[in-house]
Structure formats: C-alpha cells, structure tokens
PDB file of C-alpha atoms in Angstrom:
ATOM      1  CA  MET V   1      57.392  95.888  63.291  1.00 48.00           C
ATOM      2  CA  ALA V   2      59.482  95.513  66.426  1.00 61.00           C
ATOM      3  CA  THR V   3      58.078  93.106  68.970  1.00 79.00           C
ATOM      4  CA  LYS V   4      57.030  94.397  72.353  1.00 88.00           C
ATOM      5  CA  ARG V   5      59.595  94.246  75.091  1.00 94.00           C
ATOM      6  CA  THR V   6      58.718  92.931  78.528  1.00 97.00           C
ATOM      7  CA  VAL V   7      60.097  94.640  81.618  1.00 98.00           C
ATOM      8  CA  ILE V   8      59.467  93.775  85.253  1.00 98.00           C
ATOM      9  CA  VAL V   9      60.037  96.477  87.871  1.00 99.00           C
ATOM     10  CA  THR V  10      59.773  95.622  91.553  1.00 99.00           C
ATOM     11  CA  GLY V  11      59.638  97.592  94.802  1.00 99.00           C
ATOM     12  CA  PHE V  12      59.787  96.378  98.396  1.00 98.00           C
ATOM     13  CA  GLU V  13      57.233  96.217 101.194  1.00 97.00           C
ATOM     14  CA  PRO V  14      57.691  98.311 104.367  1.00 97.00           C
ATOM     15  CA  PHE V  15      60.409  97.265 106.828  1.00 95.00           C
ATOM     16  CA  GLY V  16      62.058  98.654 109.945  1.00 92.00           C
ATOM     17  CA  ASP V  17      61.655 102.424 110.168  1.00 90.00           C
ATOM     18  CA  HIS V  18      60.311 102.567 106.594  1.00 94.00           C
ATOM     19  CA  THR V  19      56.589 102.290 107.359  1.00 94.00           C
ATOM     20  CA  VAL V  20      55.990 103.503 103.812  1.00 95.00           C
ATOM     21  CA  ASN V  21      58.557 102.105 101.405  1.00 97.00           C
ATOM     22  CA  ALA V  22      59.532 104.792  98.889  1.00 98.00           C
ATOM     23  CA  SER V  23      60.630 102.123  96.415  1.00 98.00           C
ATOM     24  CA  TRP V  24      57.131 100.661  96.001  1.00 98.00           C
ATOM     25  CA  VAL V  25      55.562 104.135  95.914  1.00 98.00           C
ATOM     26  CA  ALA V  26      58.019 105.106  93.144  1.00 99.00           C
ATOM     27  CA  VAL V  27      57.326 101.901  91.191  1.00 99.00           C
ATOM     28  CA  GLN V  28      53.568 102.523  91.366  1.00 99.00           C
ATOM     29  CA  GLU V  29      54.197 106.017  90.035  1.00 98.00           C
ATOM     30  CA  LEU V  30      56.258 104.513  87.196  1.00 99.00           C
ATOM     31  CA  GLU V  31      53.388 102.136  86.426  1.00 98.00           C
ATOM     32  CA  ARG V  32      51.078 105.150  86.117  1.00 98.00           C
ATOM     33  CA  LEU V  33      53.521 106.896  83.757  1.00 98.00           C
ATOM     34  CA  GLY V  34      54.334 103.772  81.737  1.00 98.00           C
ATOM     35  CA  LEU V  35      57.306 103.073  79.481  1.00 97.00           C
ATOM     36  CA  GLY V  36      55.621 103.688  76.142  1.00 95.00           C
ATOM     37  CA  GLN V  37      53.474 101.528  73.886  1.00 94.00           C
ATOM     38  CA  SER V  38      56.300  99.222  72.821  1.00 94.00           C
ATOM     39  CA  VAL V  39      56.952  98.008  76.377  1.00 97.00           C
ATOM     40  CA  ASP V  40      54.861  95.645  78.488  1.00 97.00           C
ATOM     41  CA  LEU V  41      55.530  96.747  82.065  1.00 98.00           C
ATOM     42  CA  TYR V  42      54.794  94.445  84.990  1.00 98.00           C
ATOM     43  CA  VAL V  43      55.237  95.679  88.550  1.00 98.00           C
ATOM     44  CA  CYS V  44      55.470  93.647  91.715  1.00 98.00           C
ATOM     45  CA  GLU V  45      55.899  94.310  95.439  1.00 98.00           C
ATOM     46  CA  VAL V  46      58.606  92.082  96.917  1.00 98.00           C
ATOM     47  CA  PRO V  47      58.479  90.909 100.553  1.00 98.00           C
ATOM     48  CA  VAL V  48      61.451  91.803 102.746  1.00 98.00           C
ATOM     49  CA  GLU V  49      62.054  88.094 103.342  1.00 98.00           C
ATOM     50  CA  TYR V  50      64.995  86.026 102.121  1.00 98.00           C
ATOM     51  CA  GLN V  51      62.985  82.846 101.513  1.00 97.00           C
ATOM     52  CA  ALA V  52      60.167  84.673  99.721  1.00 98.00           C
ATOM     53  CA  VAL V  53      62.724  86.240  97.354  1.00 98.00           C
ATOM     54  CA  GLN V  54      64.178  82.801  96.611  1.00 96.00           C
ATOM     55  CA  SER V  55      60.777  81.486  95.508  1.00 97.00           C
ATOM     56  CA  LEU V  56      59.362  84.640  93.881  1.00 98.00           C
ATOM     57  CA  LEU V  57      62.203  85.637  91.552  1.00 98.00           C
ATOM     58  CA  PRO V  58      62.506  82.379  89.567  1.00 98.00           C
ATOM     59  CA  SER V  59      58.753  82.460  88.926  1.00 97.00           C
ATOM     60  CA  LEU V  60      58.902  86.098  87.739  1.00 97.00           C
ATOM     61  CA  TRP V  61      61.694  85.337  85.267  1.00 97.00           C
ATOM     62  CA  LYS V  62      60.020  82.146  84.053  1.00 97.00           C
ATOM     63  CA  GLN V  63      56.456  83.433  83.781  1.00 96.00           C
ATOM     64  CA  HIS V  64      57.135  86.667  81.903  1.00 96.00           C
ATOM     65  CA  GLN V  65      60.418  85.907  80.070  1.00 96.00           C
ATOM     66  CA  PRO V  66      61.455  89.572  80.460  1.00 97.00           C
ATOM     67  CA  GLN V  67      64.206  91.322  78.534  1.00 96.00           C
ATOM     68  CA  LEU V  68      65.016  93.225  81.720  1.00 98.00           C
ATOM     69  CA  VAL V  69      64.171  93.079  85.428  1.00 98.00           C
ATOM     70  CA  VAL V  70      64.748  96.222  87.501  1.00 99.00           C
ATOM     71  CA  HIS V  71      64.542  96.052  91.284  1.00 99.00           C
ATOM     72  CA  VAL V  72      64.018  99.255  93.249  1.00 99.00           C
ATOM     73  CA  GLY V  73      64.791  99.609  96.954  1.00 98.00           C
ATOM     74  CA  VAL V  74      64.901 102.397  99.518  1.00 98.00           C
ATOM     75  CA  SER V  75      68.097 103.510 101.220  1.00 97.00           C
ATOM     76  CA  GLY V  76      67.926 105.700 104.313  1.00 95.00           C
ATOM     77  CA  ILE V  77      71.372 107.118 103.523  1.00 95.00           C
ATOM     78  CA  ALA V  78      70.759 107.818  99.823  1.00 96.00           C
ATOM     79  CA  THR V  79      70.239 111.406  98.683  1.00 97.00           C
ATOM     80  CA  THR V  80      70.267 110.581  94.960  1.00 98.00           C
ATOM     81  CA  VAL V  81      68.719 107.930  92.748  1.00 98.00           C
ATOM     82  CA  THR V  82      71.538 105.381  92.875  1.00 99.00           C
ATOM     83  CA  LEU V  83      72.268 102.766  90.190  1.00 99.00           C
ATOM     84  CA  GLU V  84      73.893  99.652  91.630  1.00 99.00           C
ATOM     85  CA  LYS V  85      76.504  97.984  89.423  1.00 98.00           C
ATOM     86  CA  CYS V  86      76.663  94.556  91.063  1.00 98.00           C
ATOM     87  CA  GLY V  87      75.153  92.128  93.550  1.00 98.00           C
ATOM     88  CA  HIS V  88      77.065  90.262  96.270  1.00 98.00           C
ATOM     89  CA  ASN V  89      76.787  86.636  97.343  1.00 98.00           C
ATOM     90  CA  HIS V  90      78.101  86.816 100.919  1.00 97.00           C
ATOM     91  CA  GLY V  91      77.635  88.851 104.088  1.00 97.00           C
ATOM     92  CA  TYR V  92      73.909  88.527 104.825  1.00 98.00           C
ATOM     93  CA  LYS V  93      73.778  88.809 108.626  1.00 96.00           C
ATOM     94  CA  ARG V  94      70.701  91.014 109.173  1.00 97.00           C
ATOM     95  CA  VAL V  95      67.396  89.307 109.888  1.00 97.00           C
ATOM     96  CA  ASP V  96      64.423  89.958 107.603  1.00 97.00           C
ATOM     97  CA  ASN V  97      60.774  90.816 108.362  1.00 97.00           C
ATOM     98  CA  CYS V  98      60.285  87.195 109.524  1.00 97.00           C
ATOM     99  CA  SER V  99      63.322  87.411 111.839  1.00 97.00           C
ATOM    100  CA  PHE V 100      65.067  84.964 109.499  1.00 98.00           C
ATOM    101  CA  CYS V 101      68.657  85.046 108.308  1.00 96.00           C
ATOM    102  CA  PRO V 102      70.277  82.477 105.962  1.00 96.00           C
ATOM    103  CA  ASP V 103      72.509  80.054 107.914  1.00 95.00           C
ATOM    104  CA  SER V 104      75.190  80.310 105.256  1.00 96.00           C
ATOM    105  CA  GLN V 105      74.850  84.127 105.163  1.00 96.00           C
ATOM    106  CA  CYS V 106      74.987  83.858 101.371  1.00 96.00           C
ATOM    107  CA  CYS V 107      72.581  83.864  98.410  1.00 97.00           C
ATOM    108  CA  MET V 108      73.824  80.893  96.489  1.00 95.00           C
ATOM    109  CA  ASP V 109      76.195  78.222  97.765  1.00 92.00           C
ATOM    110  CA  GLY V 110      79.066  77.933  95.314  1.00 93.00           C
ATOM    111  CA  GLY V 111      77.999  81.015  93.344  1.00 95.00           C
ATOM    112  CA  PRO V 112      80.478  83.739  92.353  1.00 97.00           C
ATOM    113  CA  ASP V 113      81.269  86.357  95.027  1.00 97.00           C
ATOM    114  CA  CYS V 114      79.930  89.175  92.881  1.00 98.00           C
ATOM    115  CA  ILE V 115      77.854  89.380  89.681  1.00 98.00           C
ATOM    116  CA  ASP V 116      77.927  92.511  87.527  1.00 98.00           C
ATOM    117  CA  SER V 117      74.973  93.778  85.535  1.00 98.00           C
ATOM    118  CA  VAL V 118      75.415  93.655  81.762  1.00 97.00           C
ATOM    119  CA  ILE V 119      74.143  97.249  81.722  1.00 98.00           C
ATOM    120  CA  ASP V 120      76.695 100.064  81.709  1.00 98.00           C
ATOM    121  CA  MET V 121      75.428 101.970  84.746  1.00 98.00           C
ATOM    122  CA  ASP V 122      77.935 104.801  84.255  1.00 98.00           C
ATOM    123  CA  LEU V 123      76.488 105.441  80.803  1.00 98.00           C
ATOM    124  CA  VAL V 124      72.884 105.312  82.056  1.00 98.00           C
ATOM    125  CA  CYS V 125      73.825 107.740  84.841  1.00 98.00           C
ATOM    126  CA  LYS V 126      75.526 110.121  82.421  1.00 98.00           C
ATOM    127  CA  ARG V 127      72.611 110.111  79.971  1.00 97.00           C
ATOM    128  CA  VAL V 128      69.926 110.690  82.600  1.00 98.00           C
ATOM    129  CA  ASN V 129      71.896 113.423  84.381  1.00 97.00           C
ATOM    130  CA  SER V 130      72.487 115.225  81.087  1.00 97.00           C
ATOM    131  CA  SER V 131      68.743 115.145  80.315  1.00 95.00           C
ATOM    132  CA  ARG V 132      68.071 117.788  83.006  1.00 91.00           C
ATOM    133  CA  LEU V 133      65.398 115.741  84.675  1.00 95.00           C
ATOM    134  CA  GLY V 134      65.810 117.597  87.956  1.00 95.00           C
ATOM    135  CA  VAL V 135      66.666 114.408  89.854  1.00 98.00           C
ATOM    136  CA  ALA V 136      70.316 113.574  90.545  1.00 98.00           C
ATOM    137  CA  VAL V 137      71.516 110.078  89.607  1.00 98.00           C
ATOM    138  CA  SER V 138      74.709 108.387  90.831  1.00 98.00           C
ATOM    139  CA  VAL V 139      76.309 104.912  90.717  1.00 99.00           C
ATOM    140  CA  SER V 140      77.397 102.524  93.463  1.00 98.00           C
ATOM    141  CA  LYS V 141      79.107  99.152  93.868  1.00 97.00           C
ATOM    142  CA  ASP V 142      77.586  98.284  97.243  1.00 96.00           C
ATOM    143  CA  ALA V 143      73.873  97.498  97.419  1.00 96.00           C
ATOM    144  CA  GLY V 144      74.057  97.062 101.210  1.00 96.00           C
ATOM    145  CA  ARG V 145      74.143  93.316 102.041  1.00 95.00           C
ATOM    146  CA  TYR V 146      70.468  93.149 102.955  1.00 96.00           C
ATOM    147  CA  LEU V 147      67.359  92.211 100.984  1.00 97.00           C
ATOM    148  CA  CYS V 148      68.198  94.711  98.234  1.00 97.00           C
ATOM    149  CA  ASP V 149      71.608  93.175  97.557  1.00 98.00           C
ATOM    150  CA  TYR V 150      70.240  89.650  98.062  1.00 98.00           C
ATOM    151  CA  THR V 151      67.454  90.230  95.538  1.00 98.00           C
ATOM    152  CA  TYR V 152      69.826  91.836  93.041  1.00 98.00           C
ATOM    153  CA  TYR V 153      72.352  88.995  93.187  1.00 98.00           C
ATOM    154  CA  THR V 154      69.622  86.378  92.803  1.00 98.00           C
ATOM    155  CA  SER V 155      68.125  88.195  89.816  1.00 98.00           C
ATOM    156  CA  LEU V 156      71.511  88.744  88.148  1.00 98.00           C
ATOM    157  CA  TYR V 157      72.175  85.017  88.542  1.00 97.00           C
ATOM    158  CA  LEU V 158      68.793  84.014  87.107  1.00 97.00           C
ATOM    159  CA  GLY V 159      68.844  86.561  84.282  1.00 97.00           C
ATOM    160  CA  LYS V 160      72.500  86.160  83.307  1.00 96.00           C
ATOM    161  CA  GLY V 161      73.173  89.804  84.129  1.00 97.00           C
ATOM    162  CA  ARG V 162      70.031  91.290  82.507  1.00 97.00           C
ATOM    163  CA  SER V 163      68.965  92.896  85.749  1.00 98.00           C
ATOM    164  CA  ALA V 164      69.434  96.258  87.423  1.00 99.00           C
ATOM    165  CA  PHE V 165      69.007  97.671  90.903  1.00 99.00           C
ATOM    166  CA  VAL V 166      68.059 101.250  91.735  1.00 99.00           C
ATOM    167  CA  HIS V 167      68.198 102.698  95.248  1.00 98.00           C
ATOM    168  CA  VAL V 168      65.922 105.656  95.962  1.00 98.00           C
ATOM    169  CA  PRO V 169      65.980 108.007  98.973  1.00 98.00           C
ATOM    170  CA  PRO V 170      63.034 108.085 101.396  1.00 97.00           C
ATOM    171  CA  LEU V 171      60.114 110.204 100.151  1.00 98.00           C
ATOM    172  CA  GLU V 172      60.635 113.983 100.296  1.00 97.00           C
ATOM    173  CA  LYS V 173      64.327 113.541 101.176  1.00 97.00           C
ATOM    174  CA  PRO V 174      64.518 115.400  98.829  1.00 97.00           C
ATOM    175  CA  TYR V 175      62.317 113.936  96.051  1.00 98.00           C
ATOM    176  CA  SER V 176      58.559 113.457  95.790  1.00 98.00           C
ATOM    177  CA  ALA V 177      56.908 110.265  94.558  1.00 98.00           C
ATOM    178  CA  GLN V 178      56.325 112.005  91.213  1.00 98.00           C
ATOM    179  CA  ASP V 179      60.014 112.942  90.943  1.00 98.00           C
ATOM    180  CA  LEU V 180      61.080 109.378  91.686  1.00 99.00           C
ATOM    181  CA  GLY V 181      58.574 107.978  89.187  1.00 98.00           C
ATOM    182  CA  ARG V 182      59.920 110.257  86.446  1.00 98.00           C
ATOM    183  CA  ALA V 183      63.477 109.310  87.357  1.00 99.00           C
ATOM    184  CA  LEU V 184      62.653 105.596  87.142  1.00 99.00           C
ATOM    185  CA  GLN V 185      60.947 106.147  83.791  1.00 98.00           C
ATOM    186  CA  ALA V 186      64.097 107.813  82.434  1.00 98.00           C
ATOM    187  CA  VAL V 187      66.516 105.313  83.981  1.00 99.00           C
ATOM    188  CA  VAL V 188      64.616 102.192  82.902  1.00 98.00           C
ATOM    189  CA  GLY V 189      64.144 103.640  79.415  1.00 97.00           C
ATOM    190  CA  GLU V 190      67.905 104.093  79.026  1.00 97.00           C
ATOM    191  CA  MET V 191      68.609 100.642  80.443  1.00 98.00           C
ATOM    192  CA  LEU V 192      66.163  99.063  78.021  1.00 95.00           C
ATOM    193  CA  GLU V 193      67.833 100.819  75.127  1.00 93.00           C
ATOM    194  CA  LEU V 194      71.231  99.420  76.110  1.00 94.00           C
ATOM    195  CA  VAL V 195      69.883  95.895  76.650  1.00 91.00           C
ATOM    196  CA  GLY V 196      67.978  96.114  73.371  1.00 79.00           C
ATOM    197  CA  GLN V 197      70.880  97.153  71.165  1.00 72.00           C
ATOM    198  CA  SER V 198      72.467  93.715  71.058  1.00 58.00           C
ATOM    199  CA  GLU V 199      69.059  92.043  70.736  1.00 63.00           C
ATOM    200  CA  ASP V 200      68.180  94.267  67.793  1.00 57.00           C
ATOM    201  CA  ASP V 201      71.260  92.997  65.999  1.00 51.00           C
ATOM    202  CA  ASP V 202      69.802  89.512  66.329  1.00 50.00           C
ATOM    203  CA  HIS V 203      66.161  90.176  65.542  1.00 50.00           C
ATOM    204  CA  ASP V 204      66.074  93.084  63.114  1.00 46.00           C
ATOM    205  CA  HIS V 205      69.247  92.617  61.070  1.00 42.00           C
ATOM    206  CA  HIS V 206      69.261  88.969  60.120  1.00 37.00           C
ATOM    207  CA  HIS V 207      72.205  89.309  57.753  1.00 34.00           C
ATOM    208  CA  TYR V 208      74.331  90.588  60.628  1.00 32.00           C
ATOM    209  CA  SER V 209      73.065  88.212  63.267  1.00 33.00           C
ATOM    210  CA  HIS V 210      75.753  85.547  62.890  1.00 35.00           C
ATOM    211  CA  GLN V 211      78.440  88.178  63.535  1.00 35.00           C
ATOM    212  CA  HIS V 212      76.788  89.619  66.612  1.00 35.00           C
ATOM    213  CA  HIS V 213      75.162  86.588  68.181  1.00 36.00           C
ATOM    214  CA  GLN V 214      78.119  85.726  70.367  1.00 36.00           C
ATOM    215  CA  HIS V 215      78.049  89.231  71.864  1.00 38.00           C
ATOM    216  CA  ALA V 216      74.310  89.449  72.369  1.00 38.00           C
ATOM    217  CA  HIS V 217      73.959  87.267  75.418  1.00 39.00           C
TER     218      HIS V 217
END
C-alpha cells in the first residue's frame, strides 16, 4: 500500500489594503475540501514579516518532512490563479507588517539569484485549464519581490525545489472563496502527482530504483 504523502499549504495574514487576505481564506477552503485520504494536509497562516518567515519555514520543513510545500498569496493585480515558476533572492525593498526590511535586501547572502521549482508549472496549468474547472490558471516568473517572493525563495532553498507558489486574486475579483478552494485542490493535486512520479520510481518499483534514483531528487 502506498504511504501517505504529507503536504503543507500556507496562506498569508492580512496586510496593507488586504484587510481579509484571500490567500488564507482560500487555503482554509482547501482544508475543508481536503486532498483525498492518501494525503496528510497541514495548513498554516504565515505572518507578513521577513524575520518570522526566516524562523517559521525551516521548522515547517523539519517538523513535517513534507513531499511538497505550497505557498499561496494574494495579488491585487491578479485576475487568474497564477502559478509562480521561481523565487528571487534580491530586490526586497518594501517594509513588512513590522516596518522591517532586510538590510541586504536579499533572502540569503550568497544564495543563487533565482531558484526554479522542480514542478513543471506549464504542465500543471495546462492540465487544470483543460479540466474545465471554471477558474482560469496562468503561469508567471515574477512573484513580486515582497513577502510572497521572499517566502517562495526561502522554501525552494530549504526544500531543494519541492515547493510551489500560487497567487490568487482578491475575493470576488472575480472568484469566490469556494472557487479558489476548488482551484487550489486541483492545482495541488496535479503538483503532487508530478512530484510523486519520481518518488514512486524509488519506493514502489525497487528493481528500477537504481536507474531512477539520480533523477528523483
């Protein structure tokens, strides 16, 4: 029997004009819907604070040992559910909810400029859009150089690329909380399938594992 997979999905607390953060509302809706019996889903609300992110994310990865961590954030300019391909190390000039901004304006001193997710976001986008969910999905290479991008880069670094970031529009512009929850359920399900394919080669097909192991991580 296949072992249960562990997935962490996070949303953000309110900030700026977003007195209700659509990302956390959508993640709570996803928690209600679930990801099926074979997935342990943990959800978490992330503070819009650089230093809090730096302490919270390592503990999330260490405590739960997840196969996948998906961060969800709100974008005031988004009109679709947007899958971010990469996180950026530099360019963090906006202050957070504590009026703090990193002196170096970067996530990780000496880290690579950009880290890509191991997940093929174009493929996830194509699959979800072809499923006629009623929610449009798109891809992006710019997560915005604020807490969303900062969180994504940090998580990609910690998880060796086994992370994803999803931007959602504000509530009712045009999608309801229920729409966004269904979209996250579909998106995370597809992501998990892609992450799991290489792992399945290792765990379920022992006679193939030596051939595939170098590709799995």
